Short mmCIF file of C-alpha atoms in Angstrom, two decimals:
data_model
loop_
_atom_site.label_atom_id
_atom_site.label_comp_id
_atom_site.label_asym_id
_atom_site.label_seq_id
_atom_site.Cartn_x
_atom_site.Cartn_y
_atom_site.Cartn_z
CA MET A 1 170.05 245.84 250.08
CA THR A 2 167.93 249.13 250.31
CA ARG A 3 167.81 251.25 252.57
CA LEU A 4 164.82 252.79 253.77
CA ARG A 5 162.98 255.87 255.40
CA ARG A 6 159.76 256.02 257.14
CA SER A 7 157.16 257.32 255.34
CA ASP A 8 155.11 260.18 257.16
CA PRO A 9 151.45 260.41 255.13
CA THR A 10 150.04 263.31 256.88
CA ARG A 11 153.10 265.02 254.83
CA PRO A 12 152.86 265.82 251.41
CA GLY A 13 153.06 263.66 248.57
CA TYR A 14 152.52 263.40 245.21
CA SER A 15 148.58 262.07 244.19
CA ARG A 16 146.14 261.06 241.51
CA ARG A 17 143.82 261.96 239.16
CA ARG A 18 141.58 260.91 236.78
CA ALA A 19 142.37 262.03 233.13
CA GLY A 20 140.19 260.37 230.40
CA THR A 21 140.85 256.65 230.54
CA GLY A 22 143.95 257.07 232.49
CA PHE A 23 145.50 259.07 235.54
CA SER A 24 147.87 262.20 235.55
CA TYR A 25 150.02 262.59 238.64
CA ARG A 26 150.50 266.21 241.13
CA ASP A 27 153.43 266.46 243.05
CA PRO A 28 153.52 268.32 246.14
CA ALA A 29 152.97 271.89 244.38
CA GLY A 30 150.31 270.90 242.52
CA GLN A 31 151.91 271.09 239.33
CA LYS A 32 151.48 268.09 236.85
CA VAL A 33 154.30 265.68 236.83
CA THR A 34 155.68 264.76 233.62
CA GLU A 35 159.20 263.96 234.27
CA LYS A 36 158.90 260.15 232.20
CA GLN A 37 161.20 258.60 235.61
CA LEU A 38 158.46 259.70 238.40
CA ARG A 39 156.01 258.05 236.25
CA GLN A 40 157.23 254.67 235.64
CA ARG A 41 157.72 255.04 239.34
CA PHE A 42 154.35 255.69 240.18
CA THR A 43 152.81 253.36 236.92
CA GLU A 44 154.98 249.93 238.41
CA LEU A 45 153.30 250.91 241.86
CA ALA A 46 150.08 249.19 240.10
CA ILE A 47 148.26 251.00 242.21
CA PRO A 48 144.06 249.62 241.64
CA PRO A 49 142.15 251.76 239.40
CA ALA A 50 138.97 252.31 241.76
CA TRP A 51 141.54 253.85 244.67
CA THR A 52 140.56 257.24 245.64
CA ASP A 53 142.13 259.91 247.39
CA VAL A 54 145.75 258.39 246.66
CA TRP A 55 148.63 259.53 248.16
CA ILE A 56 152.27 258.62 247.22
CA SER A 57 155.53 258.68 249.02
CA PRO A 58 157.83 261.38 247.85
CA HIS A 59 160.53 258.89 248.71
CA PRO A 60 161.63 255.88 245.85
CA ASN A 61 163.00 254.22 249.26
CA GLY A 62 159.53 255.22 251.78
CA HIS A 63 158.50 252.62 253.69
CA ILE A 64 155.07 252.86 252.65
CA GLN A 65 155.06 253.80 248.85
CA ALA A 66 150.96 254.40 248.25
CA ILE A 67 147.75 254.92 250.25
CA GLY A 68 144.23 255.08 249.07
CA LEU A 69 140.70 254.55 249.68
CA ASP A 70 139.39 251.24 248.14
CA ALA A 71 136.19 250.70 246.30
CA ALA A 72 134.33 250.17 249.94
CA GLY A 73 135.88 253.40 251.56
CA ARG A 74 138.34 250.69 253.23
CA ARG A 75 141.91 252.55 253.40
CA GLN A 76 144.65 250.23 251.72
CA TYR A 77 148.37 250.58 251.76
CA ILE A 78 151.74 249.44 249.17
CA TYR A 79 154.88 248.97 251.35
CA HIS A 80 158.22 248.85 249.33
CA PRO A 81 159.04 245.53 248.39
CA ALA A 82 162.21 245.88 250.86
CA TRP A 83 159.67 246.73 253.50
CA ARG A 84 157.41 243.97 253.16
CA GLU A 85 160.54 241.20 252.77
CA GLN A 86 161.58 242.31 256.22
CA LYS A 87 158.16 241.94 257.64
CA ASP A 88 157.41 238.52 256.20
CA ARG A 89 160.80 237.49 257.55
CA LEU A 90 159.60 238.30 261.20
CA LYS A 91 155.66 236.70 260.73
CA PHE A 92 157.28 233.53 259.55
CA GLU A 93 160.14 233.92 262.15
CA ARG A 94 156.88 234.46 264.89
CA ALA A 95 154.83 231.16 263.19
CA LEU A 96 157.53 229.02 264.76
CA GLU A 97 157.67 231.24 268.01
CA LEU A 98 154.45 230.46 268.67
CA ALA A 99 154.26 226.85 267.77
CA ALA A 100 157.27 226.00 270.02
CA SER A 101 154.20 227.61 272.93
CA LEU A 102 151.59 225.45 271.59
CA PRO A 103 151.95 222.24 273.51
CA ARG A 104 151.94 224.07 276.89
CA VAL A 105 149.35 226.41 276.65
CA ARG A 106 147.32 224.08 275.14
CA GLY A 107 146.99 221.60 277.95
CA GLN A 108 145.95 224.78 280.00
CA VAL A 109 143.29 224.80 277.54
CA THR A 110 141.73 221.74 277.73
CA ARG A 111 141.74 222.98 281.72
CA ASP A 112 140.05 225.78 281.74
CA LEU A 113 137.15 224.60 278.78
CA ARG A 114 136.38 221.33 281.47
CA GLY A 115 136.95 222.95 285.01
CA ASP A 116 134.68 225.85 286.50
CA SER A 117 136.37 228.33 285.72
CA GLU A 118 134.76 232.04 285.13
CA PRO A 119 132.31 232.33 281.98
CA ARG A 120 134.56 234.69 280.40
CA ALA A 121 137.65 232.63 280.81
CA ARG A 122 136.00 229.68 279.75
CA ALA A 123 134.37 232.11 276.26
CA LEU A 124 138.12 232.54 276.11
CA ALA A 125 139.29 229.16 276.25
CA ALA A 126 136.95 228.17 273.78
CA ALA A 127 137.70 230.85 271.14
CA PHE A 128 141.31 229.60 271.47
CA ARG A 129 140.40 226.36 270.85
CA MET A 130 138.48 226.96 267.78
CA LEU A 131 141.68 229.59 266.26
CA ASP A 132 143.64 226.58 266.84
CA LEU A 133 142.28 224.15 265.30
CA ALA A 134 140.20 225.32 262.29
CA SER A 135 142.39 228.84 261.09
CA LEU A 136 139.49 230.83 261.15
CA ARG A 137 139.73 234.92 261.09
CA ILE A 138 139.73 236.83 264.25
CA GLY A 139 136.69 238.76 262.34
CA SER A 140 135.89 242.37 263.42
CA GLU A 141 132.50 244.35 264.33
CA ARG A 142 132.60 246.63 261.32
CA TYR A 143 132.91 243.90 258.83
CA ALA A 144 129.81 241.90 260.30
CA ASP A 145 127.76 245.03 260.65
CA ASP A 146 129.16 246.85 256.74
CA TYR A 147 129.66 243.81 254.46
CA GLY A 148 127.91 240.98 256.48
CA SER A 149 130.87 238.38 256.63
CA HIS A 150 131.69 237.07 260.36
CA GLY A 151 135.20 235.46 262.39
CA LEU A 152 136.22 234.21 265.30
CA SER A 153 134.97 237.29 267.21
CA THR A 154 131.87 237.91 265.75
CA LEU A 155 130.05 234.10 265.31
CA LEU A 156 126.32 234.27 266.17
CA CYS A 157 125.11 231.33 267.93
CA SER A 158 123.37 230.23 263.93
CA HIS A 159 126.76 229.83 262.73
CA VAL A 160 127.11 226.64 265.26
CA SER A 161 125.93 222.99 265.09
CA VAL A 162 126.90 220.37 267.48
CA ARG A 163 126.15 216.81 267.17
CA GLY A 164 128.24 214.92 269.46
CA ASP A 165 131.79 215.29 269.47
CA VAL A 166 131.36 217.08 266.45
CA VAL A 167 131.23 221.12 265.69
CA ARG A 168 130.00 222.40 262.94
CA LEU A 169 130.60 226.11 261.48
CA ASP A 170 128.80 227.43 258.63
CA PHE A 171 128.92 231.10 257.65
CA PRO A 172 129.31 234.16 256.07
CA ALA A 173 132.96 234.71 256.05
CA LYS A 174 134.99 237.61 254.28
CA SER A 175 135.46 237.65 250.29
CA GLY A 176 132.49 237.06 249.95
CA GLN A 177 133.36 232.88 250.88
CA GLN A 178 130.94 231.10 252.97
CA PHE A 179 132.85 229.05 255.59
CA GLN A 180 131.94 225.83 256.26
CA GLY A 181 134.25 223.95 258.03
CA VAL A 182 134.33 220.53 260.52
CA ILE A 183 135.95 220.16 264.01
CA THR A 184 135.63 217.21 266.06
CA ASP A 185 136.64 218.08 269.71
CA ALA A 186 134.62 216.66 272.43
CA ASP A 187 136.21 219.84 275.29
CA LEU A 188 135.04 222.77 272.59
CA ALA A 189 131.82 220.72 271.58
CA THR A 190 130.66 220.16 275.16
CA TYR A 191 130.99 223.63 275.73
CA LEU A 192 129.42 225.35 272.86
CA ARG A 193 126.20 222.85 272.92
CA ALA A 194 125.61 224.30 276.18
CA ARG A 195 125.71 228.36 274.48
CA LEU A 196 123.34 226.69 271.95
CA ARG A 197 120.86 227.08 274.05
CA GLU A 198 120.85 230.50 273.32
CA ARG A 199 118.76 232.65 271.38
CA PRO A 200 120.08 232.23 267.56
CA ALA A 201 121.26 235.66 267.25
CA ALA A 202 123.26 236.03 270.27
CA PRO A 203 127.19 236.03 270.17
CA LEU A 204 128.42 232.38 270.31
CA LEU A 205 131.37 233.48 272.65
CA SER A 206 129.46 235.20 274.90
CA TRP A 207 127.62 234.99 278.72
CA VAL A 208 125.30 236.52 280.90
CA VAL A 209 125.69 237.92 283.80
CA ASP A 210 122.97 240.02 285.87
CA GLY A 211 120.79 239.79 283.00
CA GLU A 212 123.64 241.51 281.27
CA GLU A 213 124.93 240.03 277.85
CA ASN A 214 128.63 240.17 277.46
CA ALA A 215 130.61 239.30 274.16
CA LEU A 216 134.56 238.60 273.85
CA SER A 217 136.01 240.95 271.14
CA ALA A 218 138.93 240.81 268.95
CA ALA A 219 141.12 242.74 270.84
CA ASP A 220 139.81 240.48 274.06
CA ILE A 221 140.81 237.22 272.00
CA ASN A 222 144.44 238.71 271.15
CA SER A 223 145.34 239.73 274.58
CA PHE A 224 144.39 236.67 275.77
CA ILE A 225 146.77 235.21 273.25
CA LYS A 226 149.46 237.44 274.47
CA GLU A 227 149.09 236.32 278.01
CA ARG A 228 149.00 232.65 277.77
CA THR A 229 152.07 232.29 275.32
CA GLY A 230 153.81 235.16 276.68
CA GLY A 231 154.57 235.91 273.17
CA GLU A 232 153.55 238.77 271.09
CA PHE A 233 151.16 236.92 268.99
CA SER A 234 148.39 236.84 267.69
CA ALA A 235 145.32 235.25 265.32
CA LYS A 236 147.38 236.22 262.21
CA ASP A 237 149.70 234.10 263.21
CA PHE A 238 148.04 230.98 263.72
CA ARG A 239 146.79 231.30 260.35
CA THR A 240 150.71 231.21 259.17
CA LEU A 241 151.56 228.64 261.48
CA ARG A 242 149.02 226.28 259.64
CA GLY A 243 149.10 227.68 256.18
CA THR A 244 152.73 226.42 256.31
CA ALA A 245 151.99 223.60 257.94
CA ALA A 246 149.75 222.49 255.74
CA ALA A 247 152.05 223.15 252.68
CA ALA A 248 154.72 221.07 254.58
CA GLN A 249 152.64 218.43 254.79
CA SER A 250 151.83 218.05 251.18
CA LEU A 251 155.57 218.57 249.87
CA ALA A 252 156.51 215.61 252.56
CA GLN A 253 153.65 213.26 250.59
CA SER A 254 154.54 214.40 247.28
CA LEU A 255 158.18 213.76 247.87
CA ALA A 256 157.20 210.56 249.34
CA GLN A 257 155.80 209.41 245.96
CA ASN A 258 158.64 210.95 243.72
CA LEU A 259 160.67 208.89 245.28
CA ARG A 260 158.71 205.64 245.41
CA ALA A 261 157.98 206.10 241.91
CA ALA A 262 161.36 206.77 241.14
CA ALA A 263 162.62 203.47 243.06
CA GLY A 264 160.32 201.62 240.91
CA MET A 265 161.78 202.96 237.72
CA THR A 266 165.21 201.92 239.13
CA THR A 267 164.67 198.34 239.77
CA HIS A 268 162.86 197.89 236.77
CA GLU A 269 166.02 199.15 234.63
CA ASP A 270 168.40 196.95 237.44
CA GLU A 271 166.68 193.58 236.40
CA ALA A 272 166.08 194.82 232.55
CA SER A 273 170.03 195.40 232.14
CA SER A 274 170.62 191.70 233.91
CA ASP A 275 168.29 190.18 232.48
CA ALA A 276 169.96 191.28 229.02
CA GLY A 277 173.56 190.16 230.41
CA THR A 278 172.81 186.73 231.82
CA LYS A 279 171.65 186.59 228.13
CA SER A 280 175.02 187.18 226.48
CA GLY A 281 176.90 185.51 228.98
CA SER A 282 178.78 189.01 230.29
CA ALA A 283 180.15 189.86 233.27
CA GLY A 284 178.06 193.04 235.49
CA SER A 285 177.32 194.59 237.90
CA ARG A 286 173.44 194.94 239.39
CA ALA A 287 172.93 198.20 240.36
CA LYS A 288 170.38 198.59 243.42
CA ALA A 289 168.09 201.58 243.87
CA SER A 290 167.92 202.48 247.44
CA THR A 291 164.63 205.42 248.81
CA ALA A 292 165.17 205.31 252.22
CA GLY A 293 165.10 208.52 253.89
CA SER A 294 168.38 209.22 257.18
CA GLY A 295 168.13 210.86 260.03
CA THR A 296 165.92 213.50 261.51
CA LYS A 297 165.56 216.59 260.72
CA SER A 298 162.87 218.05 259.18
CA GLY A 299 159.21 220.22 260.47
CA THR A 300 155.67 218.96 259.54
CA ALA A 301 152.26 219.41 259.61
CA GLY A 302 150.24 216.42 260.58
CA LYS A 303 146.64 216.52 259.71
CA GLY A 304 144.75 216.85 262.63
CA ALA A 305 144.78 219.07 265.93
CA ARG A 306 147.63 220.65 265.68
CA ASP A 307 147.68 221.16 261.96
CA GLY A 308 144.07 222.78 261.19
CA ALA A 309 141.84 221.72 258.43
CA ALA A 310 141.09 220.89 255.13
CA GLY A 311 138.86 222.11 252.04
CA ALA A 312 138.42 223.73 249.19
CA GLY A 313 139.49 227.43 250.67
CA THR A 314 139.47 228.63 246.48
CA LYS A 315 135.62 228.10 245.36
CA PRO A 316 133.23 230.75 247.43
CA SER A 317 132.21 227.37 249.73
CA THR A 318 135.25 227.19 251.92
CA THR A 319 135.56 224.09 253.56
CA ALA A 320 137.63 222.62 256.18
CA THR A 321 138.35 219.93 258.89
CA ALA A 322 139.68 219.32 262.03
CA THR A 323 140.27 217.25 264.65
CA GLY A 324 140.76 217.80 268.89
CA VAL A 325 144.21 218.23 270.28
CA GLY A 326 145.99 214.63 270.48
CA ALA A 327 143.21 212.75 268.58
CA VAL A 328 146.17 212.02 265.61
CA PRO A 329 149.20 210.98 265.43
CA ALA A 330 151.84 213.82 264.54
CA ALA A 331 154.60 213.89 261.84
CA SER A 332 158.37 214.06 262.19
CA ALA A 333 160.70 215.03 260.61
CA SER A 334 162.79 213.10 258.45
CA ARG A 335 166.03 214.55 255.61
CA GLN A 336 165.17 212.63 252.55
CA PRO A 337 168.05 211.80 249.60
CA ARG A 338 167.67 214.21 246.19
CA ALA A 339 165.93 210.91 243.93
CA ALA A 340 167.97 211.64 240.72
CA SER A 341 165.15 211.00 238.27
CA ARG A 342 163.35 214.06 240.10
CA ASN A 343 162.65 216.93 237.32
CA ARG A 344 161.68 220.59 238.29
CA ARG A 345 158.44 220.10 236.14
CA ALA A 346 157.61 217.80 238.83
CA ASP A 347 158.33 219.92 241.88
CA THR A 348 156.56 222.87 240.42
CA ARG A 349 153.59 220.78 239.90
CA ALA A 350 154.07 219.07 243.39
CA ILE A 351 154.60 223.19 244.96
CA ALA A 352 151.28 224.10 243.80
CA GLU A 353 149.44 221.14 245.16
CA ALA A 354 150.90 222.37 247.99
CA MET A 355 149.78 225.90 248.13
CA ARG A 356 146.28 224.91 247.10
CA GLN A 357 146.46 222.61 250.40
CA ALA A 358 147.42 225.57 252.62
CA ALA A 359 144.82 228.13 250.46
CA ALA A 360 141.55 225.14 251.28
CA VAL A 361 143.29 225.56 254.93
CA LEU A 362 142.96 229.14 254.96
CA GLY A 363 140.36 229.87 252.81
CA ASN A 364 142.11 231.92 250.65
CA THR A 365 143.26 231.65 247.04
CA PRO A 366 146.30 229.79 246.08
CA ALA A 367 148.52 232.79 245.23
CA ILE A 368 147.84 234.19 248.28
CA ALA A 369 148.59 231.38 250.45
CA ARG A 370 152.22 231.78 249.03
CA THR A 371 152.19 235.00 249.15
CA SER A 372 151.03 235.95 252.21
CA TYR A 373 150.91 232.66 254.58
CA VAL A 374 153.69 229.86 253.76
CA ASP A 375 156.90 229.84 254.79
CA PRO A 376 159.38 230.24 251.45
CA ARG A 377 161.93 228.59 253.74
CA ILE A 378 159.73 224.78 253.33
CA VAL A 379 160.08 225.28 249.73
CA ASP A 380 163.23 225.98 249.19
CA LEU A 381 164.24 222.85 251.74
CA PHE A 382 162.07 221.05 249.59
CA ARG A 383 163.74 221.91 246.23
CA ALA A 384 166.66 220.37 248.04
CA GLY A 385 165.61 217.05 249.00
CA GLU A 386 164.43 217.96 252.33
CA THR A 387 161.32 218.50 254.34
CA ILE A 388 158.88 216.34 257.19
CA ASP A 389 158.37 212.44 257.11
CA PRO A 390 154.46 212.56 257.67
CA ALA A 391 154.40 208.89 259.03
CA GLY A 392 156.81 210.50 262.33
CA ARG A 393 155.63 210.74 265.69
CA VAL A 394 156.51 213.83 267.10
CA SER A 395 154.44 217.22 267.34
CA ALA A 396 153.91 219.03 264.10
CA GLU A 397 155.04 222.17 266.13
CA THR A 398 158.40 220.28 266.87
CA ALA A 399 159.07 218.68 263.65
CA LEU A 400 158.32 222.42 261.66
CA ARG A 401 160.65 224.38 263.12
CA THR A 402 163.25 220.96 263.31
CA LEU A 403 162.87 221.25 259.01
CA VAL A 404 163.36 225.01 259.10
CA LEU A 405 165.38 225.46 262.55
CA GLY A 406 167.63 222.57 262.21
CA ASP A 407 167.89 220.04 264.60
CA ASP A 408 168.91 222.32 267.63
CA VAL A 409 165.34 223.63 268.54
#
């Protein structure tokens, strides 16, 4: 295992300069780097050509390997693979910890939405409910001002419409995508309907006191999440949980289909063998196929409130659907036997479909969903023949935790 050291970007490092159609590199003393091994290291970092003001760590085991400004002037980082692996492992553990707290917090949020809480408390409750159901990015004022892209904290009244218990979202999101989502939740709809009486350009999650408009910020929402859950969670952890849950649900459906197909093939072969044996007069034994899952071991990502949304996240327009808390039975966990007829190609197709489903929920590409949001352990478990049972009745959070962590959660 690589022993990492903390990088200090304020200290001198290697730099990159444009040279013809390529680049040259300079050491901390400003001398051109000619050593083949060093240049190979810089090439393998795959620093985007558009980056400027590039700083490269002088240490190959530094936790930050390179920093630069992208074409939009935003500071970007390239981390050591071992550092990313460590942070990713902690990220997925944190998402499962968040899952354990959600059933309790949801009840508190419902009471805040229904009660006569002060305006700020109700706005925070609405923010939590939308984050929980729609897997929204948190957003920032800077991105809204500079790029016209919005997230939860910067939504305007004009981005939302309400009809009955259905809340429709339609707004420009990150990377030029148009997010179009549907949330079905009576309490949220009641709150937002009152908000929409304000002017269209008003912030959605805002309130007026003594004639002065106040609006929630991303920091306010993240602080509320930490306060209510009792953990160091943020809006990003909801997206990790939802992406993993959506992929787990898809893998469960794929495995169930494969097992049903295997059962049909085996039964057909058995009948054919029996007929042949009868005609020849030879004694034989009739093979029997079983595809029943055993025990309760695994975890979930059922459709509805507990599992985020469904849509087409790989296109410029992202469509998501979510259902209110408790409205749909959740999934439980089960361990299913590995079918002999399953093969690597079928598994590959199932995993690819799972990443497409996760991407649809998150509004990302399947590649980003796989590398950044879906816990790789559910893929490993799927390959071993373990998934959730999508027809179960325990909460999505409990089932997903059981799948990954085992029976004692």
